[in-house]
Amino acid sequence: MNTNPKHFLTLSDLTAEQIIALIDRAIELKTQRKNHQPHPTLEGKILAMIFEKASTRTRISFEAGIIQLGGQALFIASKDSQMGRGEPIFDTAKVISSMVDLVMMRTYSHQTITEFAENSTVPVINGLTEEHHPCQLLADLMTIKENFPNLENLKITWIGDGNNMCNSTIELAHILGLELAIYTPEGYQPQSKHLPKSNKIKLCNNLEEAIKDSHIVSTDVWASMGDEQQAKQRQKAFAHCQVNQKNMQLADKNAIFLHCLPAHRGEEVTAEVIDGTQSRVWQQAENRLHAQKALMEHLLN
Ligand code: CP
Ligand code: NVA
């Protein structure tokens, strides 16, 4: 029994060097898959996937990923388990981790996953909480590296909500020393605990300033899972936060557009941009598979 497993709850659980090595491995795994080369590096391993909320990409990329590595996945909707009837997280963590090799969780509160991890004897991966979405940022970085291989002198722009995706984007930029410009409506900025003191990461007063000469423009929905009640009020507050062709023209001529998906065309992004030539959202979504396979190998090997 491992009493001190490695977890991946936020990007800070990895160093810059580990992140880059993991992305290089993900690119290698992607090539192996395209060439139909088997790569069963986690033969016989079992991944438990616990979901408090909906998912398409996270569930399928983890499930397909562990199968491609020679293991198997168990899907657990927490509401259909005893967790949904109030069994304490620490009891659940002790029991589930005694039976599987690895756990991935998507929870509302970030506290839930940290409590699970503290009581788990196997590695725990954050598949999204209200505060972080680190797996998505591994796929984002892989996509950035495929488009800008040396990762040098890049400006990233975040437009929209100061949400889980924004927090993880800040964390990645900070770890790798990348420039990040953030534009959010008044009242929706990332919490100060997620904003490191850094002259490379700044909150901008207008969208044009944030997007100017940027190489990577990223956004997300205006109302995340759990914010549905505020959808109407957010539509008003975020109306000026749309990534469209006009403001994409202020970015670098080789700029790419990223979105973790699902997207709402006509809200945070126009169809012209997300379905246009600068969009890399399908590459980004596919990269969830490869990046998380590299992550699972890292945690288990
Ligand atoms: N981007 C992302 O995490 O998608 P899902 O909610 O479909 O998993
Ligand atoms: N910010 C979004 C991301 C979905 C993948 C949410 O939390 O719903």
mmCIF file of C-alpha atoms and ligand atoms in Angstrom:
data_model
loop_
_atom_site.group_PDB
_atom_site.id
_atom_site.type_symbol
_atom_site.label_atom_id
_atom_site.label_comp_id
_atom_site.label_asym_id
_atom_site.label_seq_id
_atom_site.Cartn_x
_atom_site.Cartn_y
_atom_site.Cartn_z
ATOM 1 C CA MET A 1 0.000 0.000 0.000
ATOM 2 C CA ASN A 2 1.309 3.441 -0.957
ATOM 3 C CA THR A 3 0.948 5.812 2.002
ATOM 4 C CA ASN A 4 2.218 8.822 0.059
ATOM 5 C CA PRO A 5 0.739 8.762 -3.454
ATOM 6 C CA LYS A 6 1.402 11.547 -5.982
ATOM 7 C CA HIS A 7 -1.757 13.513 -6.759
ATOM 8 C CA PHE A 8 -2.649 15.946 -9.522
ATOM 9 C CA LEU A 9 -5.097 18.376 -7.966
ATOM 10 C CA THR A 10 -3.676 21.578 -9.425
ATOM 11 C CA LEU A 11 -0.892 22.296 -11.924
ATOM 12 C CA SER A 12 1.402 23.225 -9.029
ATOM 13 C CA ASP A 13 1.629 19.507 -8.226
ATOM 14 C CA LEU A 14 4.080 19.387 -11.164
ATOM 15 C CA THR A 15 7.237 21.398 -11.824
ATOM 16 C CA ALA A 16 7.801 23.243 -15.100
ATOM 17 C CA GLU A 17 10.231 20.499 -16.145
ATOM 18 C CA GLN A 18 7.708 17.749 -15.336
ATOM 19 C CA ILE A 19 4.987 19.552 -17.281
ATOM 20 C CA ILE A 20 7.185 19.909 -20.369
ATOM 21 C CA ALA A 21 8.324 16.258 -20.140
ATOM 22 C CA LEU A 22 4.705 15.177 -19.826
ATOM 23 C CA ILE A 23 3.697 17.169 -22.914
ATOM 24 C CA ASP A 24 6.589 15.658 -24.892
ATOM 25 C CA ARG A 25 5.440 12.183 -23.830
ATOM 26 C CA ALA A 26 1.858 13.060 -24.817
ATOM 27 C CA ILE A 27 3.060 14.083 -28.293
ATOM 28 C CA GLU A 28 4.916 10.735 -28.539
ATOM 29 C CA LEU A 29 1.787 8.826 -27.442
ATOM 30 C CA LYS A 30 -0.250 10.709 -30.048
ATOM 31 C CA THR A 31 2.169 9.600 -32.777
ATOM 32 C CA GLN A 32 2.088 6.006 -31.534
ATOM 33 C CA ARG A 33 -1.687 6.012 -31.653
ATOM 34 C CA LYS A 34 -1.773 7.542 -35.162
ATOM 35 C CA ASN A 35 0.686 4.810 -36.268
ATOM 36 C CA HIS A 36 -1.440 2.064 -34.645
ATOM 37 C CA GLN A 37 1.473 1.117 -32.372
ATOM 38 C CA PRO A 38 0.201 -0.540 -29.164
ATOM 39 C CA HIS A 39 1.447 1.123 -25.950
ATOM 40 C CA PRO A 40 0.102 -0.902 -22.980
ATOM 41 C CA THR A 41 2.215 0.800 -20.299
ATOM 42 C CA LEU A 42 -0.488 0.536 -17.605
ATOM 43 C CA GLU A 43 -1.570 -3.039 -18.199
ATOM 44 C CA GLY A 44 -4.092 -4.285 -15.639
ATOM 45 C CA LYS A 45 -4.467 -0.910 -13.881
ATOM 46 C CA ILE A 46 -7.940 0.218 -12.841
ATOM 47 C CA LEU A 47 -9.047 3.861 -12.914
ATOM 48 C CA ALA A 48 -12.152 4.913 -10.929
ATOM 49 C CA MET A 49 -13.836 8.000 -12.415
ATOM 50 C CA ILE A 50 -16.152 9.791 -9.971
ATOM 51 C CA PHE A 51 -18.436 12.501 -11.342
ATOM 52 C CA GLU A 52 -20.579 14.963 -9.378
ATOM 53 C CA LYS A 53 -21.419 16.787 -12.611
ATOM 54 C CA ALA A 54 -21.761 16.274 -16.358
ATOM 55 C CA SER A 55 -18.909 15.580 -18.790
ATOM 56 C CA THR A 56 -18.262 14.518 -22.353
ATOM 57 C CA ARG A 57 -14.543 15.099 -23.011
ATOM 58 C CA THR A 58 -13.174 14.324 -19.558
ATOM 59 C CA ARG A 59 -15.057 11.074 -19.163
ATOM 60 C CA ILE A 60 -14.360 9.767 -22.644
ATOM 61 C CA SER A 61 -10.714 10.825 -22.813
ATOM 62 C CA PHE A 62 -9.918 9.195 -19.466
ATOM 63 C CA GLU A 63 -11.895 6.054 -20.234
ATOM 64 C CA ALA A 64 -10.475 5.604 -23.743
ATOM 65 C CA GLY A 65 -7.025 6.622 -22.478
ATOM 66 C CA ILE A 66 -6.727 4.003 -19.732
ATOM 67 C CA ILE A 67 -8.060 1.306 -22.085
ATOM 68 C CA GLN A 68 -5.454 2.265 -24.725
ATOM 69 C CA LEU A 69 -2.774 1.942 -22.018
ATOM 70 C CA GLY A 70 -3.963 -1.597 -21.222
ATOM 71 C CA GLY A 71 -6.078 -0.801 -18.168
ATOM 72 C CA GLN A 72 -9.774 -0.383 -17.426
ATOM 73 C CA ALA A 73 -12.074 2.361 -16.147
ATOM 74 C CA LEU A 74 -15.023 2.360 -13.739
ATOM 75 C CA PHE A 75 -17.580 5.159 -14.102
ATOM 76 C CA ILE A 76 -19.209 6.282 -10.864
ATOM 77 C CA ALA A 77 -21.911 8.978 -10.824
ATOM 78 C CA SER A 78 -21.625 10.148 -7.237
ATOM 79 C CA LYS A 79 -25.390 10.693 -6.953
ATOM 80 C CA ASP A 80 -25.951 6.978 -7.675
ATOM 81 C CA SER A 81 -23.413 5.925 -5.051
ATOM 82 C CA GLN A 82 -23.561 6.210 -1.268
ATOM 83 C CA MET A 83 -21.780 9.582 -1.654
ATOM 84 C CA GLY A 84 -25.143 10.838 -2.918
ATOM 85 C CA ARG A 85 -26.715 9.705 0.355
ATOM 86 C CA GLY A 86 -24.150 11.440 2.518
ATOM 87 C CA GLU A 87 -21.416 8.862 3.127
ATOM 88 C CA PRO A 88 -18.411 10.925 4.214
ATOM 89 C CA ILE A 89 -15.773 11.628 1.564
ATOM 90 C CA PHE A 90 -12.951 10.339 3.784
ATOM 91 C CA ASP A 91 -14.673 6.960 4.241
ATOM 92 C CA THR A 92 -15.379 6.765 0.509
ATOM 93 C CA ALA A 93 -11.763 7.621 -0.321
ATOM 94 C CA LYS A 94 -10.383 4.887 1.941
ATOM 95 C CA VAL A 95 -12.708 2.275 0.448
ATOM 96 C CA ILE A 96 -12.393 3.161 -3.252
ATOM 97 C CA SER A 97 -8.624 3.597 -3.096
ATOM 98 C CA SER A 98 -8.261 0.154 -1.517
ATOM 99 C CA MET A 99 -9.746 -1.387 -4.672
ATOM 100 C CA VAL A 100 -8.361 0.581 -7.640
ATOM 101 C CA ASP A 101 -4.995 1.973 -8.784
ATOM 102 C CA LEU A 102 -5.969 5.512 -9.674
ATOM 103 C CA VAL A 103 -8.912 7.883 -9.135
ATOM 104 C CA MET A 104 -10.152 10.790 -11.257
ATOM 105 C CA MET A 105 -12.834 13.071 -9.795
ATOM 106 C CA ARG A 106 -15.008 15.939 -10.988
ATOM 107 C CA THR A 107 -16.528 17.761 -8.037
ATOM 108 C CA TYR A 108 -18.250 21.043 -7.269
ATOM 109 C CA SER A 109 -16.154 22.097 -4.281
ATOM 110 C CA HIS A 110 -12.373 21.912 -4.556
ATOM 111 C CA GLN A 111 -12.359 20.990 -0.864
ATOM 112 C CA THR A 112 -14.094 17.688 -1.720
ATOM 113 C CA ILE A 113 -11.224 16.508 -3.919
ATOM 114 C CA THR A 114 -8.515 17.637 -1.503
ATOM 115 C CA GLU A 115 -10.280 15.755 1.292
ATOM 116 C CA PHE A 116 -10.585 12.680 -0.912
ATOM 117 C CA ALA A 117 -6.893 12.880 -1.841
ATOM 118 C CA GLU A 118 -5.806 13.228 1.794
ATOM 119 C CA ASN A 119 -7.542 9.932 2.542
ATOM 120 C CA SER A 120 -6.645 8.066 -0.640
ATOM 121 C CA THR A 121 -3.854 5.506 -0.869
ATOM 122 C CA VAL A 122 -3.700 5.907 -4.678
ATOM 123 C CA PRO A 123 -3.104 8.966 -6.885
ATOM 124 C CA VAL A 124 -6.081 11.300 -7.364
ATOM 125 C CA ILE A 125 -6.545 13.436 -10.500
ATOM 126 C CA ASN A 126 -8.640 16.593 -10.628
ATOM 127 C CA GLY A 127 -11.072 16.278 -13.552
ATOM 128 C CA LEU A 128 -12.465 19.792 -12.759
ATOM 129 C CA THR A 129 -13.602 21.549 -9.626
ATOM 130 C CA GLU A 130 -15.115 24.998 -9.179
ATOM 131 C CA GLU A 131 -11.592 26.352 -8.727
ATOM 132 C CA HIS A 132 -9.352 24.438 -11.138
ATOM 133 C CA HIS A 133 -9.302 22.445 -14.374
ATOM 134 C CA PRO A 134 -5.644 21.355 -14.595
ATOM 135 C CA CYS A 135 -6.125 18.442 -17.047
ATOM 136 C CA GLN A 136 -7.618 20.846 -19.570
ATOM 137 C CA LEU A 137 -4.544 23.060 -19.310
ATOM 138 C CA LEU A 138 -2.250 20.116 -20.078
ATOM 139 C CA ALA A 139 -4.179 19.634 -23.329
ATOM 140 C CA ASP A 140 -4.118 23.394 -23.953
ATOM 141 C CA LEU A 141 -0.350 23.505 -23.489
ATOM 142 C CA MET A 142 0.106 20.504 -25.784
ATOM 143 C CA THR A 143 -1.940 22.334 -28.442
ATOM 144 C CA ILE A 144 0.096 25.501 -27.916
ATOM 145 C CA LYS A 145 3.344 23.520 -28.264
ATOM 146 C CA GLU A 146 2.128 21.842 -31.452
ATOM 147 C CA ASN A 147 1.460 25.291 -32.907
ATOM 148 C CA PHE A 148 4.404 27.200 -31.358
ATOM 149 C CA PRO A 149 7.041 24.481 -30.727
ATOM 150 C CA ASN A 150 9.622 26.524 -28.817
ATOM 151 C CA LEU A 151 7.044 28.084 -26.440
ATOM 152 C CA GLU A 152 9.057 31.302 -26.433
ATOM 153 C CA ASN A 153 7.873 34.928 -26.373
ATOM 154 C CA LEU A 154 4.232 33.946 -26.338
ATOM 155 C CA LYS A 155 1.383 36.111 -25.099
ATOM 156 C CA ILE A 156 -1.739 34.331 -23.905
ATOM 157 C CA THR A 157 -5.053 36.146 -23.546
ATOM 158 C CA TRP A 158 -7.926 35.088 -21.349
ATOM 159 C CA ILE A 159 -11.297 36.704 -22.134
ATOM 160 C CA GLY A 160 -14.354 36.066 -19.955
ATOM 161 C CA ASP A 161 -15.108 34.655 -16.544
ATOM 162 C CA GLY A 162 -12.481 34.507 -13.786
ATOM 163 C CA ASN A 163 -13.454 30.863 -13.328
ATOM 164 C CA ASN A 164 -11.760 27.458 -12.901
ATOM 165 C CA MET A 165 -10.306 27.626 -16.428
ATOM 166 C CA CYS A 166 -8.992 31.134 -15.845
ATOM 167 C CA ASN A 167 -7.387 30.061 -12.533
ATOM 168 C CA SER A 168 -5.639 27.093 -14.139
ATOM 169 C CA THR A 169 -4.504 29.259 -17.073
ATOM 170 C CA ILE A 170 -2.978 31.690 -14.563
ATOM 171 C CA GLU A 171 -1.274 28.813 -12.775
ATOM 172 C CA LEU A 172 0.192 27.407 -15.993
ATOM 173 C CA ALA A 173 1.448 30.826 -17.139
ATOM 174 C CA HIS A 174 3.036 31.396 -13.742
ATOM 175 C CA ILE A 175 4.788 28.005 -13.639
ATOM 176 C CA LEU A 176 6.125 28.365 -17.189
ATOM 177 C CA GLY A 177 6.826 32.104 -17.011
ATOM 178 C CA LEU A 178 4.491 32.943 -19.922
ATOM 179 C CA GLU A 179 2.840 36.330 -20.466
ATOM 180 C CA LEU A 180 -0.885 36.313 -19.703
ATOM 181 C CA ALA A 181 -3.369 39.157 -20.196
ATOM 182 C CA ILE A 182 -6.790 38.701 -18.590
ATOM 183 C CA TYR A 183 -9.955 40.625 -19.366
ATOM 184 C CA THR A 184 -13.055 39.884 -17.287
ATOM 185 C CA PRO A 185 -16.140 41.987 -16.583
ATOM 186 C CA GLU A 186 -16.177 43.997 -13.365
ATOM 187 C CA GLY A 187 -17.053 41.686 -10.482
ATOM 188 C CA TYR A 188 -15.955 38.495 -12.257
ATOM 189 C CA GLN A 189 -12.181 38.764 -11.829
ATOM 190 C CA PRO A 190 -10.261 35.744 -10.524
ATOM 191 C CA GLN A 191 -9.989 35.736 -6.730
ATOM 192 C CA SER A 192 -6.790 37.324 -5.453
ATOM 193 C CA LYS A 193 -5.592 33.982 -4.004
ATOM 194 C CA HIS A 194 -5.325 32.730 -7.600
ATOM 195 C CA LEU A 195 -3.374 35.786 -8.791
ATOM 196 C CA PRO A 196 0.345 35.524 -8.171
ATOM 197 C CA LYS A 197 2.463 38.653 -7.948
ATOM 198 C CA SER A 198 4.043 38.631 -11.383
ATOM 199 C CA ASN A 199 4.700 41.323 -13.945
ATOM 200 C CA LYS A 200 3.928 38.778 -16.677
ATOM 201 C CA ILE A 201 0.324 38.211 -15.531
ATOM 202 C CA LYS A 202 -1.944 41.215 -15.669
ATOM 203 C CA LEU A 203 -5.607 42.154 -15.462
ATOM 204 C CA CYS A 204 -6.510 44.463 -18.369
ATOM 205 C CA ASN A 205 -9.073 47.260 -18.398
ATOM 206 C CA ASN A 206 -10.337 46.516 -21.859
ATOM 207 C CA LEU A 207 -10.584 43.617 -24.255
ATOM 208 C CA GLU A 208 -8.576 45.298 -27.005
ATOM 209 C CA GLU A 209 -5.573 45.767 -24.723
ATOM 210 C CA ALA A 210 -5.793 42.120 -23.600
ATOM 211 C CA ILE A 211 -5.982 40.681 -27.095
ATOM 212 C CA LYS A 212 -3.480 42.999 -28.836
ATOM 213 C CA ASP A 213 -0.566 41.052 -30.389
ATOM 214 C CA SER A 214 -1.621 37.898 -28.554
ATOM 215 C CA HIS A 215 -0.628 34.446 -29.834
ATOM 216 C CA ILE A 216 -3.226 32.398 -27.959
ATOM 217 C CA VAL A 217 -6.736 33.677 -27.320
ATOM 218 C CA SER A 218 -8.741 31.537 -24.924
ATOM 219 C CA THR A 219 -12.227 31.830 -23.503
ATOM 220 C CA ASP A 220 -14.929 29.759 -21.795
ATOM 221 C CA VAL A 221 -18.668 29.818 -21.125
ATOM 222 C CA TRP A 222 -20.121 32.761 -19.228
ATOM 223 C CA ALA A 223 -21.959 30.487 -16.774
ATOM 224 C CA SER A 224 -20.104 27.385 -15.594
ATOM 225 C CA MET A 225 -21.685 24.252 -14.165
ATOM 226 C CA GLY A 226 -23.195 25.352 -10.860
ATOM 227 C CA ASP A 227 -23.773 28.955 -12.109
ATOM 228 C CA GLU A 228 -26.913 28.127 -14.110
ATOM 229 C CA GLN A 229 -29.154 30.215 -11.803
ATOM 230 C CA GLN A 230 -27.124 33.315 -12.722
ATOM 231 C CA ALA A 231 -27.186 32.684 -16.489
ATOM 232 C CA LYS A 232 -29.442 35.677 -17.309
ATOM 233 C CA GLN A 233 -27.555 38.194 -15.204
ATOM 234 C CA ARG A 234 -24.259 36.894 -16.560
ATOM 235 C CA GLN A 235 -25.443 37.294 -20.166
ATOM 236 C CA LYS A 236 -25.840 41.008 -19.472
ATOM 237 C CA ALA A 237 -22.571 41.375 -17.572
ATOM 238 C CA PHE A 238 -20.534 39.504 -20.207
ATOM 239 C CA ALA A 239 -22.180 40.929 -23.349
ATOM 240 C CA HIS A 240 -19.005 42.880 -24.231
ATOM 241 C CA CYS A 241 -16.758 39.835 -23.607
ATOM 242 C CA GLN A 242 -17.173 38.100 -26.933
ATOM 243 C CA VAL A 243 -14.300 36.772 -29.006
ATOM 244 C CA ASN A 244 -15.233 37.742 -32.556
ATOM 245 C CA GLN A 245 -13.448 38.245 -35.872
ATOM 246 C CA LYS A 246 -13.070 41.983 -35.280
ATOM 247 C CA ASN A 247 -11.138 41.609 -32.034
ATOM 248 C CA MET A 248 -9.229 38.511 -33.267
ATOM 249 C CA GLN A 249 -7.759 40.828 -35.889
ATOM 250 C CA LEU A 250 -5.959 42.727 -33.121
ATOM 251 C CA ALA A 251 -4.102 39.541 -32.164
ATOM 252 C CA ASP A 252 -0.908 38.331 -33.851
ATOM 253 C CA LYS A 253 -1.498 37.237 -37.439
ATOM 254 C CA ASN A 254 -0.590 33.635 -36.463
ATOM 255 C CA ALA A 255 -2.765 33.664 -33.341
ATOM 256 C CA ILE A 256 -4.800 30.593 -32.458
ATOM 257 C CA PHE A 257 -8.162 30.412 -30.676
ATOM 258 C CA LEU A 258 -8.753 27.936 -27.842
ATOM 259 C CA HIS A 259 -11.912 26.967 -25.930
ATOM 260 C CA CYS A 260 -12.150 24.038 -23.526
ATOM 261 C CA LEU A 261 -15.708 23.295 -24.768
ATOM 262 C CA PRO A 262 -18.652 22.983 -24.568
ATOM 263 C CA ALA A 263 -19.053 26.374 -26.310
ATOM 264 C CA HIS A 264 -22.027 28.682 -26.776
ATOM 265 C CA ARG A 265 -21.752 30.180 -30.261
ATOM 266 C CA GLY A 266 -23.073 33.754 -30.284
ATOM 267 C CA GLU A 267 -22.189 34.260 -26.606
ATOM 268 C CA GLU A 268 -18.524 34.017 -25.595
ATOM 269 C CA VAL A 269 -17.407 33.319 -29.180
ATOM 270 C CA THR A 270 -18.860 33.792 -32.633
ATOM 271 C CA ALA A 271 -19.328 30.829 -34.982
ATOM 272 C CA GLU A 272 -17.007 32.623 -37.393
ATOM 273 C CA VAL A 273 -14.119 32.359 -34.918
ATOM 274 C CA ILE A 274 -14.701 28.929 -33.374
ATOM 275 C CA ASP A 275 -15.373 27.367 -36.784
ATOM 276 C CA GLY A 276 -12.745 29.493 -38.527
ATOM 277 C CA THR A 277 -9.149 28.967 -39.601
ATOM 278 C CA GLN A 278 -7.558 30.232 -36.374
ATOM 279 C CA SER A 279 -9.543 27.877 -34.177
ATOM 280 C CA ARG A 280 -7.702 24.853 -32.743
ATOM 281 C CA VAL A 281 -10.542 23.623 -30.533
ATOM 282 C CA TRP A 282 -10.819 20.133 -32.078
ATOM 283 C CA GLN A 283 -7.077 19.548 -31.809
ATOM 284 C CA GLN A 284 -7.306 20.854 -28.218
ATOM 285 C CA ALA A 285 -10.184 18.489 -27.363
ATOM 286 C CA GLU A 286 -8.400 15.457 -28.866
ATOM 287 C CA ASN A 287 -5.262 16.361 -26.930
ATOM 288 C CA ARG A 288 -7.148 15.688 -23.673
ATOM 289 C CA LEU A 289 -6.708 11.999 -24.538
ATOM 290 C CA HIS A 290 -2.964 12.111 -25.162
ATOM 291 C CA ALA A 291 -2.075 14.515 -22.332
ATOM 292 C CA GLN A 292 -4.007 12.523 -19.733
ATOM 293 C CA LYS A 293 -2.450 9.244 -20.879
ATOM 294 C CA ALA A 294 0.946 10.828 -20.221
ATOM 295 C CA LEU A 295 -0.346 12.099 -16.867
ATOM 296 C CA MET A 296 -1.618 8.657 -15.801
ATOM 297 C CA GLU A 297 1.740 7.119 -16.724
ATOM 298 C CA HIS A 298 3.535 9.806 -14.737
ATOM 299 C CA LEU A 299 1.405 9.205 -11.638
ATOM 300 C CA LEU A 300 1.618 5.415 -11.746
ATOM 301 C CA ASN A 301 5.152 4.757 -12.961
HETATM 302 N N1 CP B 1 -13.577 20.574 -21.440
HETATM 303 C C1 CP B 1 -14.167 19.661 -20.655
HETATM 304 O O1 CP B 1 -13.722 19.366 -19.538
HETATM 305 O O2 CP B 1 -15.262 19.075 -21.212
HETATM 306 P P1 CP B 1 -16.307 18.108 -20.502
HETATM 307 O O3 CP B 1 -17.086 18.942 -19.517
HETATM 308 O O4 CP B 1 -17.156 17.590 -21.620
HETATM 309 O O5 CP B 1 -15.562 17.013 -19.798
HETATM 310 N N1 NVA B 2 -15.884 26.529 -16.704
HETATM 311 C C1 NVA B 2 -16.625 25.406 -17.216
HETATM 312 C C2 NVA B 2 -15.700 24.421 -17.855
HETATM 313 C C3 NVA B 2 -16.373 23.213 -18.451
HETATM 314 C C4 NVA B 2 -15.416 22.223 -19.017
HETATM 315 C C5 NVA B 2 -17.416 24.752 -16.089
HETATM 316 O O1 NVA B 2 -16.889 24.631 -14.980
HETATM 317 O O2 NVA B 2 -18.555 24.383 -16.320
#
